[in-house]
XYZ file of N, CA, C and O in Angstrom:
616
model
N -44.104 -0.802 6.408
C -42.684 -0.561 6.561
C -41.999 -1.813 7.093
O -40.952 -2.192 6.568
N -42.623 -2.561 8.254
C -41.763 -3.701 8.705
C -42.032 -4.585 7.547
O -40.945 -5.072 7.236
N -43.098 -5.087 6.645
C -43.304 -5.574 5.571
C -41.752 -5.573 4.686
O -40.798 -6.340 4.557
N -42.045 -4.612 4.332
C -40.386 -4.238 3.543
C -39.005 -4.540 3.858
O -38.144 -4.911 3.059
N -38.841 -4.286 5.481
C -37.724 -4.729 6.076
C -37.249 -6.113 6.127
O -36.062 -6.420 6.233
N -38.316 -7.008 6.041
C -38.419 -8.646 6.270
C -37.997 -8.855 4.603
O -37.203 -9.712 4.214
N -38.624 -7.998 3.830
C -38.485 -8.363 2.512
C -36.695 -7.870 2.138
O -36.200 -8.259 1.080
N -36.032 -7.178 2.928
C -35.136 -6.939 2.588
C -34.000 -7.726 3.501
O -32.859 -7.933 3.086
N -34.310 -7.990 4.343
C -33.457 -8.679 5.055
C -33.572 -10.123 4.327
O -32.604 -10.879 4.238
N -35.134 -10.491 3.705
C -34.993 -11.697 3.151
C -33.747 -11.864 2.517
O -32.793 -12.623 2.685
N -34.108 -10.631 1.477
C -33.099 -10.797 0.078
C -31.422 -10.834 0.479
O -30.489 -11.411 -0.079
N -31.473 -9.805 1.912
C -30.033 -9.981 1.966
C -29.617 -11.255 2.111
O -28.791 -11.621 1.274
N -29.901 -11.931 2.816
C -30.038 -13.921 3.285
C -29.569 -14.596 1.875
O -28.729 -15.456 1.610
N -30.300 -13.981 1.243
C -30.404 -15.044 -0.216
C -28.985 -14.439 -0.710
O -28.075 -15.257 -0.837
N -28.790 -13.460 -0.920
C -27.651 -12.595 -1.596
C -26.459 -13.738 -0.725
O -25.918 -14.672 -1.316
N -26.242 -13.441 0.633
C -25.679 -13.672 1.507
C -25.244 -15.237 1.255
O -24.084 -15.648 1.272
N -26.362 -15.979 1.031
C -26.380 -17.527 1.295
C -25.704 -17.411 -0.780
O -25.258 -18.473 -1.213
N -25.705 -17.077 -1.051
C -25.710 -16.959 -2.818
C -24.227 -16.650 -3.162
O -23.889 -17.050 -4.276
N -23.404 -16.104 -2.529
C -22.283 -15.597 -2.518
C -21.368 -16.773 -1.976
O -20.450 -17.352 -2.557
N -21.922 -16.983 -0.580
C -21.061 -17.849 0.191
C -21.234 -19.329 -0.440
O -20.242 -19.996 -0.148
N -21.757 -19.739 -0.871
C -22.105 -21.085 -2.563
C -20.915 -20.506 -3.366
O -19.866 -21.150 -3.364
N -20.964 -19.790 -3.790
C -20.133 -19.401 -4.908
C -18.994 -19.731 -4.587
O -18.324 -20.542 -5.226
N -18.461 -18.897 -3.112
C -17.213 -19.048 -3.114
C -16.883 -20.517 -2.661
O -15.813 -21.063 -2.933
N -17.807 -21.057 -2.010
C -17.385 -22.401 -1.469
C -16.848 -23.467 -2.262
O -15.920 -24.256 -2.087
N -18.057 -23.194 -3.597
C -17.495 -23.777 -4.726
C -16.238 -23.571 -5.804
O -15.836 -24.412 -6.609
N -15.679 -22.086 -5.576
C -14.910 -22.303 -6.034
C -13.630 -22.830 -4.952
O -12.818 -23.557 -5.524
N -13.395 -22.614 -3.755
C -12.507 -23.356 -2.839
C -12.788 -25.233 -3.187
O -11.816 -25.942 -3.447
N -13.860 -25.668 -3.148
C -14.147 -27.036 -3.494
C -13.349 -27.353 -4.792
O -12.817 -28.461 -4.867
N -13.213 -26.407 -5.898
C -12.976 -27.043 -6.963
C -11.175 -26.862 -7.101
O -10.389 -27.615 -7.676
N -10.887 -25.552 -6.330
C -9.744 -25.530 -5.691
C -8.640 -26.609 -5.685
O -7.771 -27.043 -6.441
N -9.224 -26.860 -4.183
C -8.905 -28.076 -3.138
C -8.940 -29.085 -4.315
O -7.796 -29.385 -4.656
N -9.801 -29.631 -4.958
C -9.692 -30.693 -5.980
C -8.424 -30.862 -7.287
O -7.739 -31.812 -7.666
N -8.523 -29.673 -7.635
C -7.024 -29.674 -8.686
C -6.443 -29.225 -8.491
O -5.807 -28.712 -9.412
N -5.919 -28.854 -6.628
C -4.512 -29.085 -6.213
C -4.365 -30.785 -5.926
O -3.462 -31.292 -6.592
N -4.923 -31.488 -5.264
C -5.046 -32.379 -5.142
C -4.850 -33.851 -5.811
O -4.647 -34.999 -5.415
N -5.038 -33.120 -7.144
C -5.346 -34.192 -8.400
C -4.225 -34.009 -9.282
O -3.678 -34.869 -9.974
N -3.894 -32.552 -9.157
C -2.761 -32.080 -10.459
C -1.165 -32.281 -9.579
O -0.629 -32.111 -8.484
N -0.884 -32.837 -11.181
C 1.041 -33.342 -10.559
C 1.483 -32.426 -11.584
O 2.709 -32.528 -11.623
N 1.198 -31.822 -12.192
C 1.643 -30.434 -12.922
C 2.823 -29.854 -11.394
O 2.180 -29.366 -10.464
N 4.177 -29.906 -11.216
C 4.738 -29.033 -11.017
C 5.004 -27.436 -11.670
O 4.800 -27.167 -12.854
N 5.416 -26.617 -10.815
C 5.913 -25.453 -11.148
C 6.932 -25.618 -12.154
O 7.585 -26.660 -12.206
N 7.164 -24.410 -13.170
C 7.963 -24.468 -14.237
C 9.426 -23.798 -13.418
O 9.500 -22.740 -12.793
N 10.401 -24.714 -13.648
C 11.946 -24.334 -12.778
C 12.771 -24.711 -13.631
O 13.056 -25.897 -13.792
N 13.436 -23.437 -14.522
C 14.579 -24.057 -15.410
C 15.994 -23.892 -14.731
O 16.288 -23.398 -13.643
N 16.677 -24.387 -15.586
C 18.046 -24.914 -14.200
C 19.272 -23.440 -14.208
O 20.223 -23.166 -13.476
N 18.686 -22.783 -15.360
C 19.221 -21.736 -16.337
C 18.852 -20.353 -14.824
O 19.753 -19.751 -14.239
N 17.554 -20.205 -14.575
C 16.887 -19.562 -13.662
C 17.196 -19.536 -12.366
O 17.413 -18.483 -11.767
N 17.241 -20.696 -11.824
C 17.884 -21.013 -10.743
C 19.389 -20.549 -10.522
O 19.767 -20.268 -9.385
N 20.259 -20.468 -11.629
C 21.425 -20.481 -10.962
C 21.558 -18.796 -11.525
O 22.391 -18.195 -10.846
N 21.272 -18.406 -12.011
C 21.034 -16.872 -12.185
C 20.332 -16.027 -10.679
O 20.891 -15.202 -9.957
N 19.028 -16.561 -10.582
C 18.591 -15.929 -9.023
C 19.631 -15.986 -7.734
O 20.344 -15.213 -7.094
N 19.173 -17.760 -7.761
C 19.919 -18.195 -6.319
C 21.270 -18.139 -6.087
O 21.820 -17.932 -5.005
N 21.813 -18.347 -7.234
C 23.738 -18.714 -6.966
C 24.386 -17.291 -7.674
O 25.215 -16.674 -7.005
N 24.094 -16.890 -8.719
C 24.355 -15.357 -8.696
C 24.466 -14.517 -8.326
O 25.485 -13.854 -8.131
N 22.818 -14.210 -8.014
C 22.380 -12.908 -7.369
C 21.429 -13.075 -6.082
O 20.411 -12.526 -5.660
N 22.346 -14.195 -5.646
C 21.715 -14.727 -3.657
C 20.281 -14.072 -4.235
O 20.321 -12.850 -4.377
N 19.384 -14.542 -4.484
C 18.144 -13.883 -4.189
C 17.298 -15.288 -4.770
O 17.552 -15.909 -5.802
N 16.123 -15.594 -3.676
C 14.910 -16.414 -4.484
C 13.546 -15.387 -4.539
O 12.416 -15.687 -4.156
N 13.837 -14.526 -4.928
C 13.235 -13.940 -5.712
C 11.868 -14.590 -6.650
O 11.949 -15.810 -6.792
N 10.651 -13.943 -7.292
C 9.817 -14.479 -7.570
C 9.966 -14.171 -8.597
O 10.332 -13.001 -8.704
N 9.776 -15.030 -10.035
C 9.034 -16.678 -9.338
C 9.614 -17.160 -9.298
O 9.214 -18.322 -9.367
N 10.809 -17.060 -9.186
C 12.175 -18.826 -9.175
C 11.732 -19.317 -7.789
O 11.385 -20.493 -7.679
N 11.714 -18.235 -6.373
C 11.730 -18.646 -4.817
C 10.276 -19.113 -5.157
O 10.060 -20.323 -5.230
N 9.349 -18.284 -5.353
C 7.790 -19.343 -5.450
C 7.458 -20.836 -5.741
O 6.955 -21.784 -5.138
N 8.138 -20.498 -7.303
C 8.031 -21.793 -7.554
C 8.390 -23.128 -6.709
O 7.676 -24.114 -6.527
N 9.833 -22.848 -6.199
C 10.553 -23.674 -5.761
C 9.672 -24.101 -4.058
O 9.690 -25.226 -3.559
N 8.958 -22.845 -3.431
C 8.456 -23.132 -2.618
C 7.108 -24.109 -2.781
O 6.693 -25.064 -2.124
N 6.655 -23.454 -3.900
C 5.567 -24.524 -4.339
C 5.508 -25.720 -5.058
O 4.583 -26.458 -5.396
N 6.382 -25.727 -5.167
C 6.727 -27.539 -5.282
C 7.447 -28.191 -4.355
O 7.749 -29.369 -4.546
N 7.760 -27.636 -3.411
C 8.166 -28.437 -1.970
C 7.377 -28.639 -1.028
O 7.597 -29.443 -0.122
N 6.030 -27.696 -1.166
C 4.412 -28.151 -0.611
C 3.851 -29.179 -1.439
O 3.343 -30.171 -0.916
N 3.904 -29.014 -2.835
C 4.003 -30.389 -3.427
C 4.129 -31.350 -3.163
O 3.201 -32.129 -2.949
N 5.287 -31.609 -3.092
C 5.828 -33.193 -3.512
C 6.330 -33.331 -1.793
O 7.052 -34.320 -1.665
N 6.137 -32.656 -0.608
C 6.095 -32.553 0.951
C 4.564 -33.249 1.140
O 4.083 -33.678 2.189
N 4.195 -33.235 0.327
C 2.092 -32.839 0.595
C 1.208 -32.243 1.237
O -0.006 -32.323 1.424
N 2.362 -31.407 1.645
C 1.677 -30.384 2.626
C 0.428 -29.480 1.554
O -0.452 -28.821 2.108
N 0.491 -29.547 0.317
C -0.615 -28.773 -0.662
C -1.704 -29.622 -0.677
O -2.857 -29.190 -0.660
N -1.294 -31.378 -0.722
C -2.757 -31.927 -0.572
C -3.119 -31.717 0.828
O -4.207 -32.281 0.939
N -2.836 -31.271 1.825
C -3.235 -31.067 2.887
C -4.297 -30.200 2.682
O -5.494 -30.466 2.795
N -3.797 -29.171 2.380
C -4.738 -27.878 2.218
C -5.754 -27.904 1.290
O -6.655 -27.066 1.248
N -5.637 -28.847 0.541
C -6.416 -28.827 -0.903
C -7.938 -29.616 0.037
O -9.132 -29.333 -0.064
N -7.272 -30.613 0.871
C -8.201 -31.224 1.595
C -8.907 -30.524 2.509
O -9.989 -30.952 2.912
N -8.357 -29.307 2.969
C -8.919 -28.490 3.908
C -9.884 -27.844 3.286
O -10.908 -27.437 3.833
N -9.648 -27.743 2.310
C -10.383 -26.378 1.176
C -11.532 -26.837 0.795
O -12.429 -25.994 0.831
N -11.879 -28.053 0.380
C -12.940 -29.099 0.259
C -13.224 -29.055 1.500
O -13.901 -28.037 1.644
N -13.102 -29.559 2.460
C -13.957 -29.059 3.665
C -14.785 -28.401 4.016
O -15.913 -28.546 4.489
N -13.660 -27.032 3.547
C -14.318 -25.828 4.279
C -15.133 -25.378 3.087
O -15.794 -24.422 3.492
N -15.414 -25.609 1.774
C -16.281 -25.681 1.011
C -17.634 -26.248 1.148
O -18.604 -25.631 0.708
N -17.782 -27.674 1.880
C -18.239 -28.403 1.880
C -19.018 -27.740 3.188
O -20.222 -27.845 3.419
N -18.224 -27.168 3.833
C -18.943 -26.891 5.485
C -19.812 -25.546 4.898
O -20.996 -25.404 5.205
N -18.990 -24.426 3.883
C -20.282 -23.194 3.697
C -21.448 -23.535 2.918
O -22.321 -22.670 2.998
N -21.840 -24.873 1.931
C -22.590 -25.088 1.854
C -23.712 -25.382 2.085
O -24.652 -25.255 1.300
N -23.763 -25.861 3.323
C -24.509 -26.406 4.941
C -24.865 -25.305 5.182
O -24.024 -24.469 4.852
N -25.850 -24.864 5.669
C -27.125 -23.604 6.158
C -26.245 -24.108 7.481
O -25.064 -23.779 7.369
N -26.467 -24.634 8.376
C -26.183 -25.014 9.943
C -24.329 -25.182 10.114
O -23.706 -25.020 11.163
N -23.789 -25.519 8.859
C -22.197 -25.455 9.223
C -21.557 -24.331 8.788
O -20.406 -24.086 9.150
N -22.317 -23.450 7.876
C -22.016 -22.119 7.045
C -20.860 -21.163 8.090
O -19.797 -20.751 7.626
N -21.170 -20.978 9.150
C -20.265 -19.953 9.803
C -18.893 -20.876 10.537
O -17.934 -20.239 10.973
N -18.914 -22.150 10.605
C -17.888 -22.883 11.147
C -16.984 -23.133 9.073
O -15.798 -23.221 8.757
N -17.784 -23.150 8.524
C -16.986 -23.119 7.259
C -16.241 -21.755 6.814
O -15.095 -21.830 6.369
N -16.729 -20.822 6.905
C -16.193 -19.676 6.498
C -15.011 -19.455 7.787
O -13.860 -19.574 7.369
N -15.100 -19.218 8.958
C -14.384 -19.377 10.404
C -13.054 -20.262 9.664
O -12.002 -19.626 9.719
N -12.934 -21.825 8.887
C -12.420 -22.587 8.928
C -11.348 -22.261 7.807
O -10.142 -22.506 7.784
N -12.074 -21.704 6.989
C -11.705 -21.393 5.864
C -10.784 -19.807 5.865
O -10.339 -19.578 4.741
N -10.468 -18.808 6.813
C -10.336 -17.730 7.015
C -9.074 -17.231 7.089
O -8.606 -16.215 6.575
N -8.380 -18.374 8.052
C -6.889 -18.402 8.151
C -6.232 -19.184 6.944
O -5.091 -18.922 6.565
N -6.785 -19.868 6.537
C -6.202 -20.827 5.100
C -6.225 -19.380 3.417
O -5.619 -19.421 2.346
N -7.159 -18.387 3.955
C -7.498 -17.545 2.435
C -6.185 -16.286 2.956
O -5.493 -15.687 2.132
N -6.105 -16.145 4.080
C -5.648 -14.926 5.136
C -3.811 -15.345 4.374
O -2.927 -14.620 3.915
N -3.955 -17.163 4.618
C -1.941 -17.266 4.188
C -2.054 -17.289 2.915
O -1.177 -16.630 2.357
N -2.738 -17.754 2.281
C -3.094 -18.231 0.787
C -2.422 -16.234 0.078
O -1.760 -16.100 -0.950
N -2.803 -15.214 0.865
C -2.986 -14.082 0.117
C -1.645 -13.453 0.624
O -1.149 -12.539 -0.034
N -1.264 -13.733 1.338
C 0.116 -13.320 1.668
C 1.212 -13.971 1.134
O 2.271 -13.403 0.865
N 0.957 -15.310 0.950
C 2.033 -16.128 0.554
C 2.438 -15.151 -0.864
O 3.496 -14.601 -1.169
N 0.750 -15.224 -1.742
C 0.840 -14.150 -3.139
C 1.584 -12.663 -2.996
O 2.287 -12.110 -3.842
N 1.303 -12.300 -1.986
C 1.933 -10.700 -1.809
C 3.126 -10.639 -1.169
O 3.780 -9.624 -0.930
N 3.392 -11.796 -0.892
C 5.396 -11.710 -0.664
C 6.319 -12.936 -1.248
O 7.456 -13.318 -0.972
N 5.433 -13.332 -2.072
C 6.410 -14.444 -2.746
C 6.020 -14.415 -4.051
O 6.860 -14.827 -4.852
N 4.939 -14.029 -4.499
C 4.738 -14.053 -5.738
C 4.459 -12.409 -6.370
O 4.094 -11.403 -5.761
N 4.807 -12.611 -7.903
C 5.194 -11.095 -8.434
C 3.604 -11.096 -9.305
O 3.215 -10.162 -10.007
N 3.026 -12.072 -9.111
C 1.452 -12.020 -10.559
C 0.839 -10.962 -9.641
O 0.914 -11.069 -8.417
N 0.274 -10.012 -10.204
C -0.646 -8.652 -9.313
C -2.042 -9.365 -9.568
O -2.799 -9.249 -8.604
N -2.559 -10.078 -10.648
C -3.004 -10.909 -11.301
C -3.489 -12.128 -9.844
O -4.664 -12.398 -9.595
N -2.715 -12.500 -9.335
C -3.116 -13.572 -8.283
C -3.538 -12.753 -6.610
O -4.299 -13.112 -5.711
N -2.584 -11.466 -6.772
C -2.578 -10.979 -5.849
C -4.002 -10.473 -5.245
O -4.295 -10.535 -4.051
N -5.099 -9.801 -6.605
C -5.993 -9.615 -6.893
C -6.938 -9.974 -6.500
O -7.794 -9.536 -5.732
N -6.666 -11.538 -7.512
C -7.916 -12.410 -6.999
C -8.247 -13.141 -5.352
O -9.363 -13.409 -4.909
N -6.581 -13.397 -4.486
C -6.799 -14.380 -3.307
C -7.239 -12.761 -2.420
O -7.729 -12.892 -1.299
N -7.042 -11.337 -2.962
C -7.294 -10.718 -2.260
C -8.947 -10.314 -1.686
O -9.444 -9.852 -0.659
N -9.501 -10.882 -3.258
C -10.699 -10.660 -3.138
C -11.619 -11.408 -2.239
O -12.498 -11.128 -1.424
N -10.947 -12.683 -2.817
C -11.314 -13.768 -1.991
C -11.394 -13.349 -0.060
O -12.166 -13.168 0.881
N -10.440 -13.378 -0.328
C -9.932 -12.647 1.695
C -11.120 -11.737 1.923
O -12.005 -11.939 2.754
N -11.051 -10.828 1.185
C -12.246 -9.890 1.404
C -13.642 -10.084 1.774
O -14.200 -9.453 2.672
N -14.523 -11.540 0.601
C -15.110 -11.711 0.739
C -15.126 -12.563 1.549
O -16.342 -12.696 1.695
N -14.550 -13.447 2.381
C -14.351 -13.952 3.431
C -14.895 -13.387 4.584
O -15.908 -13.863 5.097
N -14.137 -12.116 5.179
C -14.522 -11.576 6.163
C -15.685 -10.768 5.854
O -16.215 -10.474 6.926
N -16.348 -10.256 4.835
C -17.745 -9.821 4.690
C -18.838 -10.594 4.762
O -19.960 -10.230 5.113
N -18.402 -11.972 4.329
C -19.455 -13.074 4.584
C -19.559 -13.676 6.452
O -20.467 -14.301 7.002
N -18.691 -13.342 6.823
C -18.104 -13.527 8.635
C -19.379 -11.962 9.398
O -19.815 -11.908 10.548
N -19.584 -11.151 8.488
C -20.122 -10.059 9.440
C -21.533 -9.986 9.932
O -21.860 -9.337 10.925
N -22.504 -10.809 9.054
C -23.903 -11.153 9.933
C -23.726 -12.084 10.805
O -24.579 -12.298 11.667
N -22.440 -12.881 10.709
C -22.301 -13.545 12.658
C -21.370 -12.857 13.390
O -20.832 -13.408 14.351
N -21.094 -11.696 13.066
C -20.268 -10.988 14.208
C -20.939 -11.142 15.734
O -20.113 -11.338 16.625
N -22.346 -11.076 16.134
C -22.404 -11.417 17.018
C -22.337 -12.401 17.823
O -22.068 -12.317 19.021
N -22.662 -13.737 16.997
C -22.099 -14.560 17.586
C -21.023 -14.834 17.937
O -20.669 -15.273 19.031
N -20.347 -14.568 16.928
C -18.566 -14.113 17.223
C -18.079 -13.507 18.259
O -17.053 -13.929 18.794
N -18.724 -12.436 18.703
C -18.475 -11.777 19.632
C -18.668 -12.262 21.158
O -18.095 -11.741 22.115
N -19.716 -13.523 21.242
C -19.944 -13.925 22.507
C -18.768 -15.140 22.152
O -18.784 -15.767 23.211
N -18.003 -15.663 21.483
C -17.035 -15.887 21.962
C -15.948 -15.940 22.956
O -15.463 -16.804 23.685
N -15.705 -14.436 22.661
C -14.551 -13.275 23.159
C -15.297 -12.572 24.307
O -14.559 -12.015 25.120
N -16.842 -12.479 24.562
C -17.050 -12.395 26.026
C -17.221 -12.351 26.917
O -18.340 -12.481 27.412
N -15.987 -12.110 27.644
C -16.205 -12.521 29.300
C -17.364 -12.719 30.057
O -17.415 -13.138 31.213
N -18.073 -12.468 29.500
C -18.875 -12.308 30.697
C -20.240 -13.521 30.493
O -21.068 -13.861 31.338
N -20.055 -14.105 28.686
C -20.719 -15.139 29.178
C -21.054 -16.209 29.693
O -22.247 -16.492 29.806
């Protein structure tokens, strides 16, 4: 019986370590073609003055867009793009794995909100949601360490 348990806890490890690759890599590749791409958002001038000067509203996607190309060309997106590679770079690491996911948590947490109140794709909403998800499921075999964080008493 403990035979089995080792064998299953193995597999969870591997599952575990197998997942958190995945996603790292896709944040790595992320971070890279925000980084690289000068592709602005599509903003016709037609759109704009229909939302904003019409019908007071930036509304999505005219307000998205417009927000996301002022992280753009601000660089506040290569910022993040750089973060994202990081924190890619850190869940790959067996020994940096939980400071990568940790790092990476609050960056997936705005990433999915920004989608669920500025953007109308259910389509994006979906995917950064999943992402989020698997975030904090990959965070729960170090809950304990986590937890001596927060306490007091150590």
């Amino acid at each position: 019986w403990s035979k089995n348990l080792k064998m299953t806890n193995k597999k969870i490890k591997i599952i575990h370590s197998i997942i958190t690759i995945l996603v790292a890599l896709f944040f790595v590749n992320a971070g890279y073609k925000k980084f690289t791409s000068k592709k602005m958002k599509p903003l016709e001038k037609n759109q704009v003055v229909e939302y904003i000067f019409e019908n007071d509203s930036y509304e999505a996607p005219v307000g998205y867009n417009i927000v996301m190309n002022t992280f753009k060309q601000s660089g506040f997106l290569g910022m993040i793009a750089i973060f994202q590679i990081i924190a890619g770079i850190l869940m790959i690491v067996p020994k940096t794995r939980l400071f990568g996911l940790l790092f990476l948590l609050p960056m997936i947490f705005n990433i999915f909100f920004m989608h669920v109140f500025f953007d109308n794709r259910i389509d994006e909403n979906i995917e950064t949601g999943i992402l989020l998800a698997l975030n904090i499921l990959l965070l729960l075999p170090y809950s304990n360490i986590i937890k001596k964080v927060f306490d007091e008493h150590s």
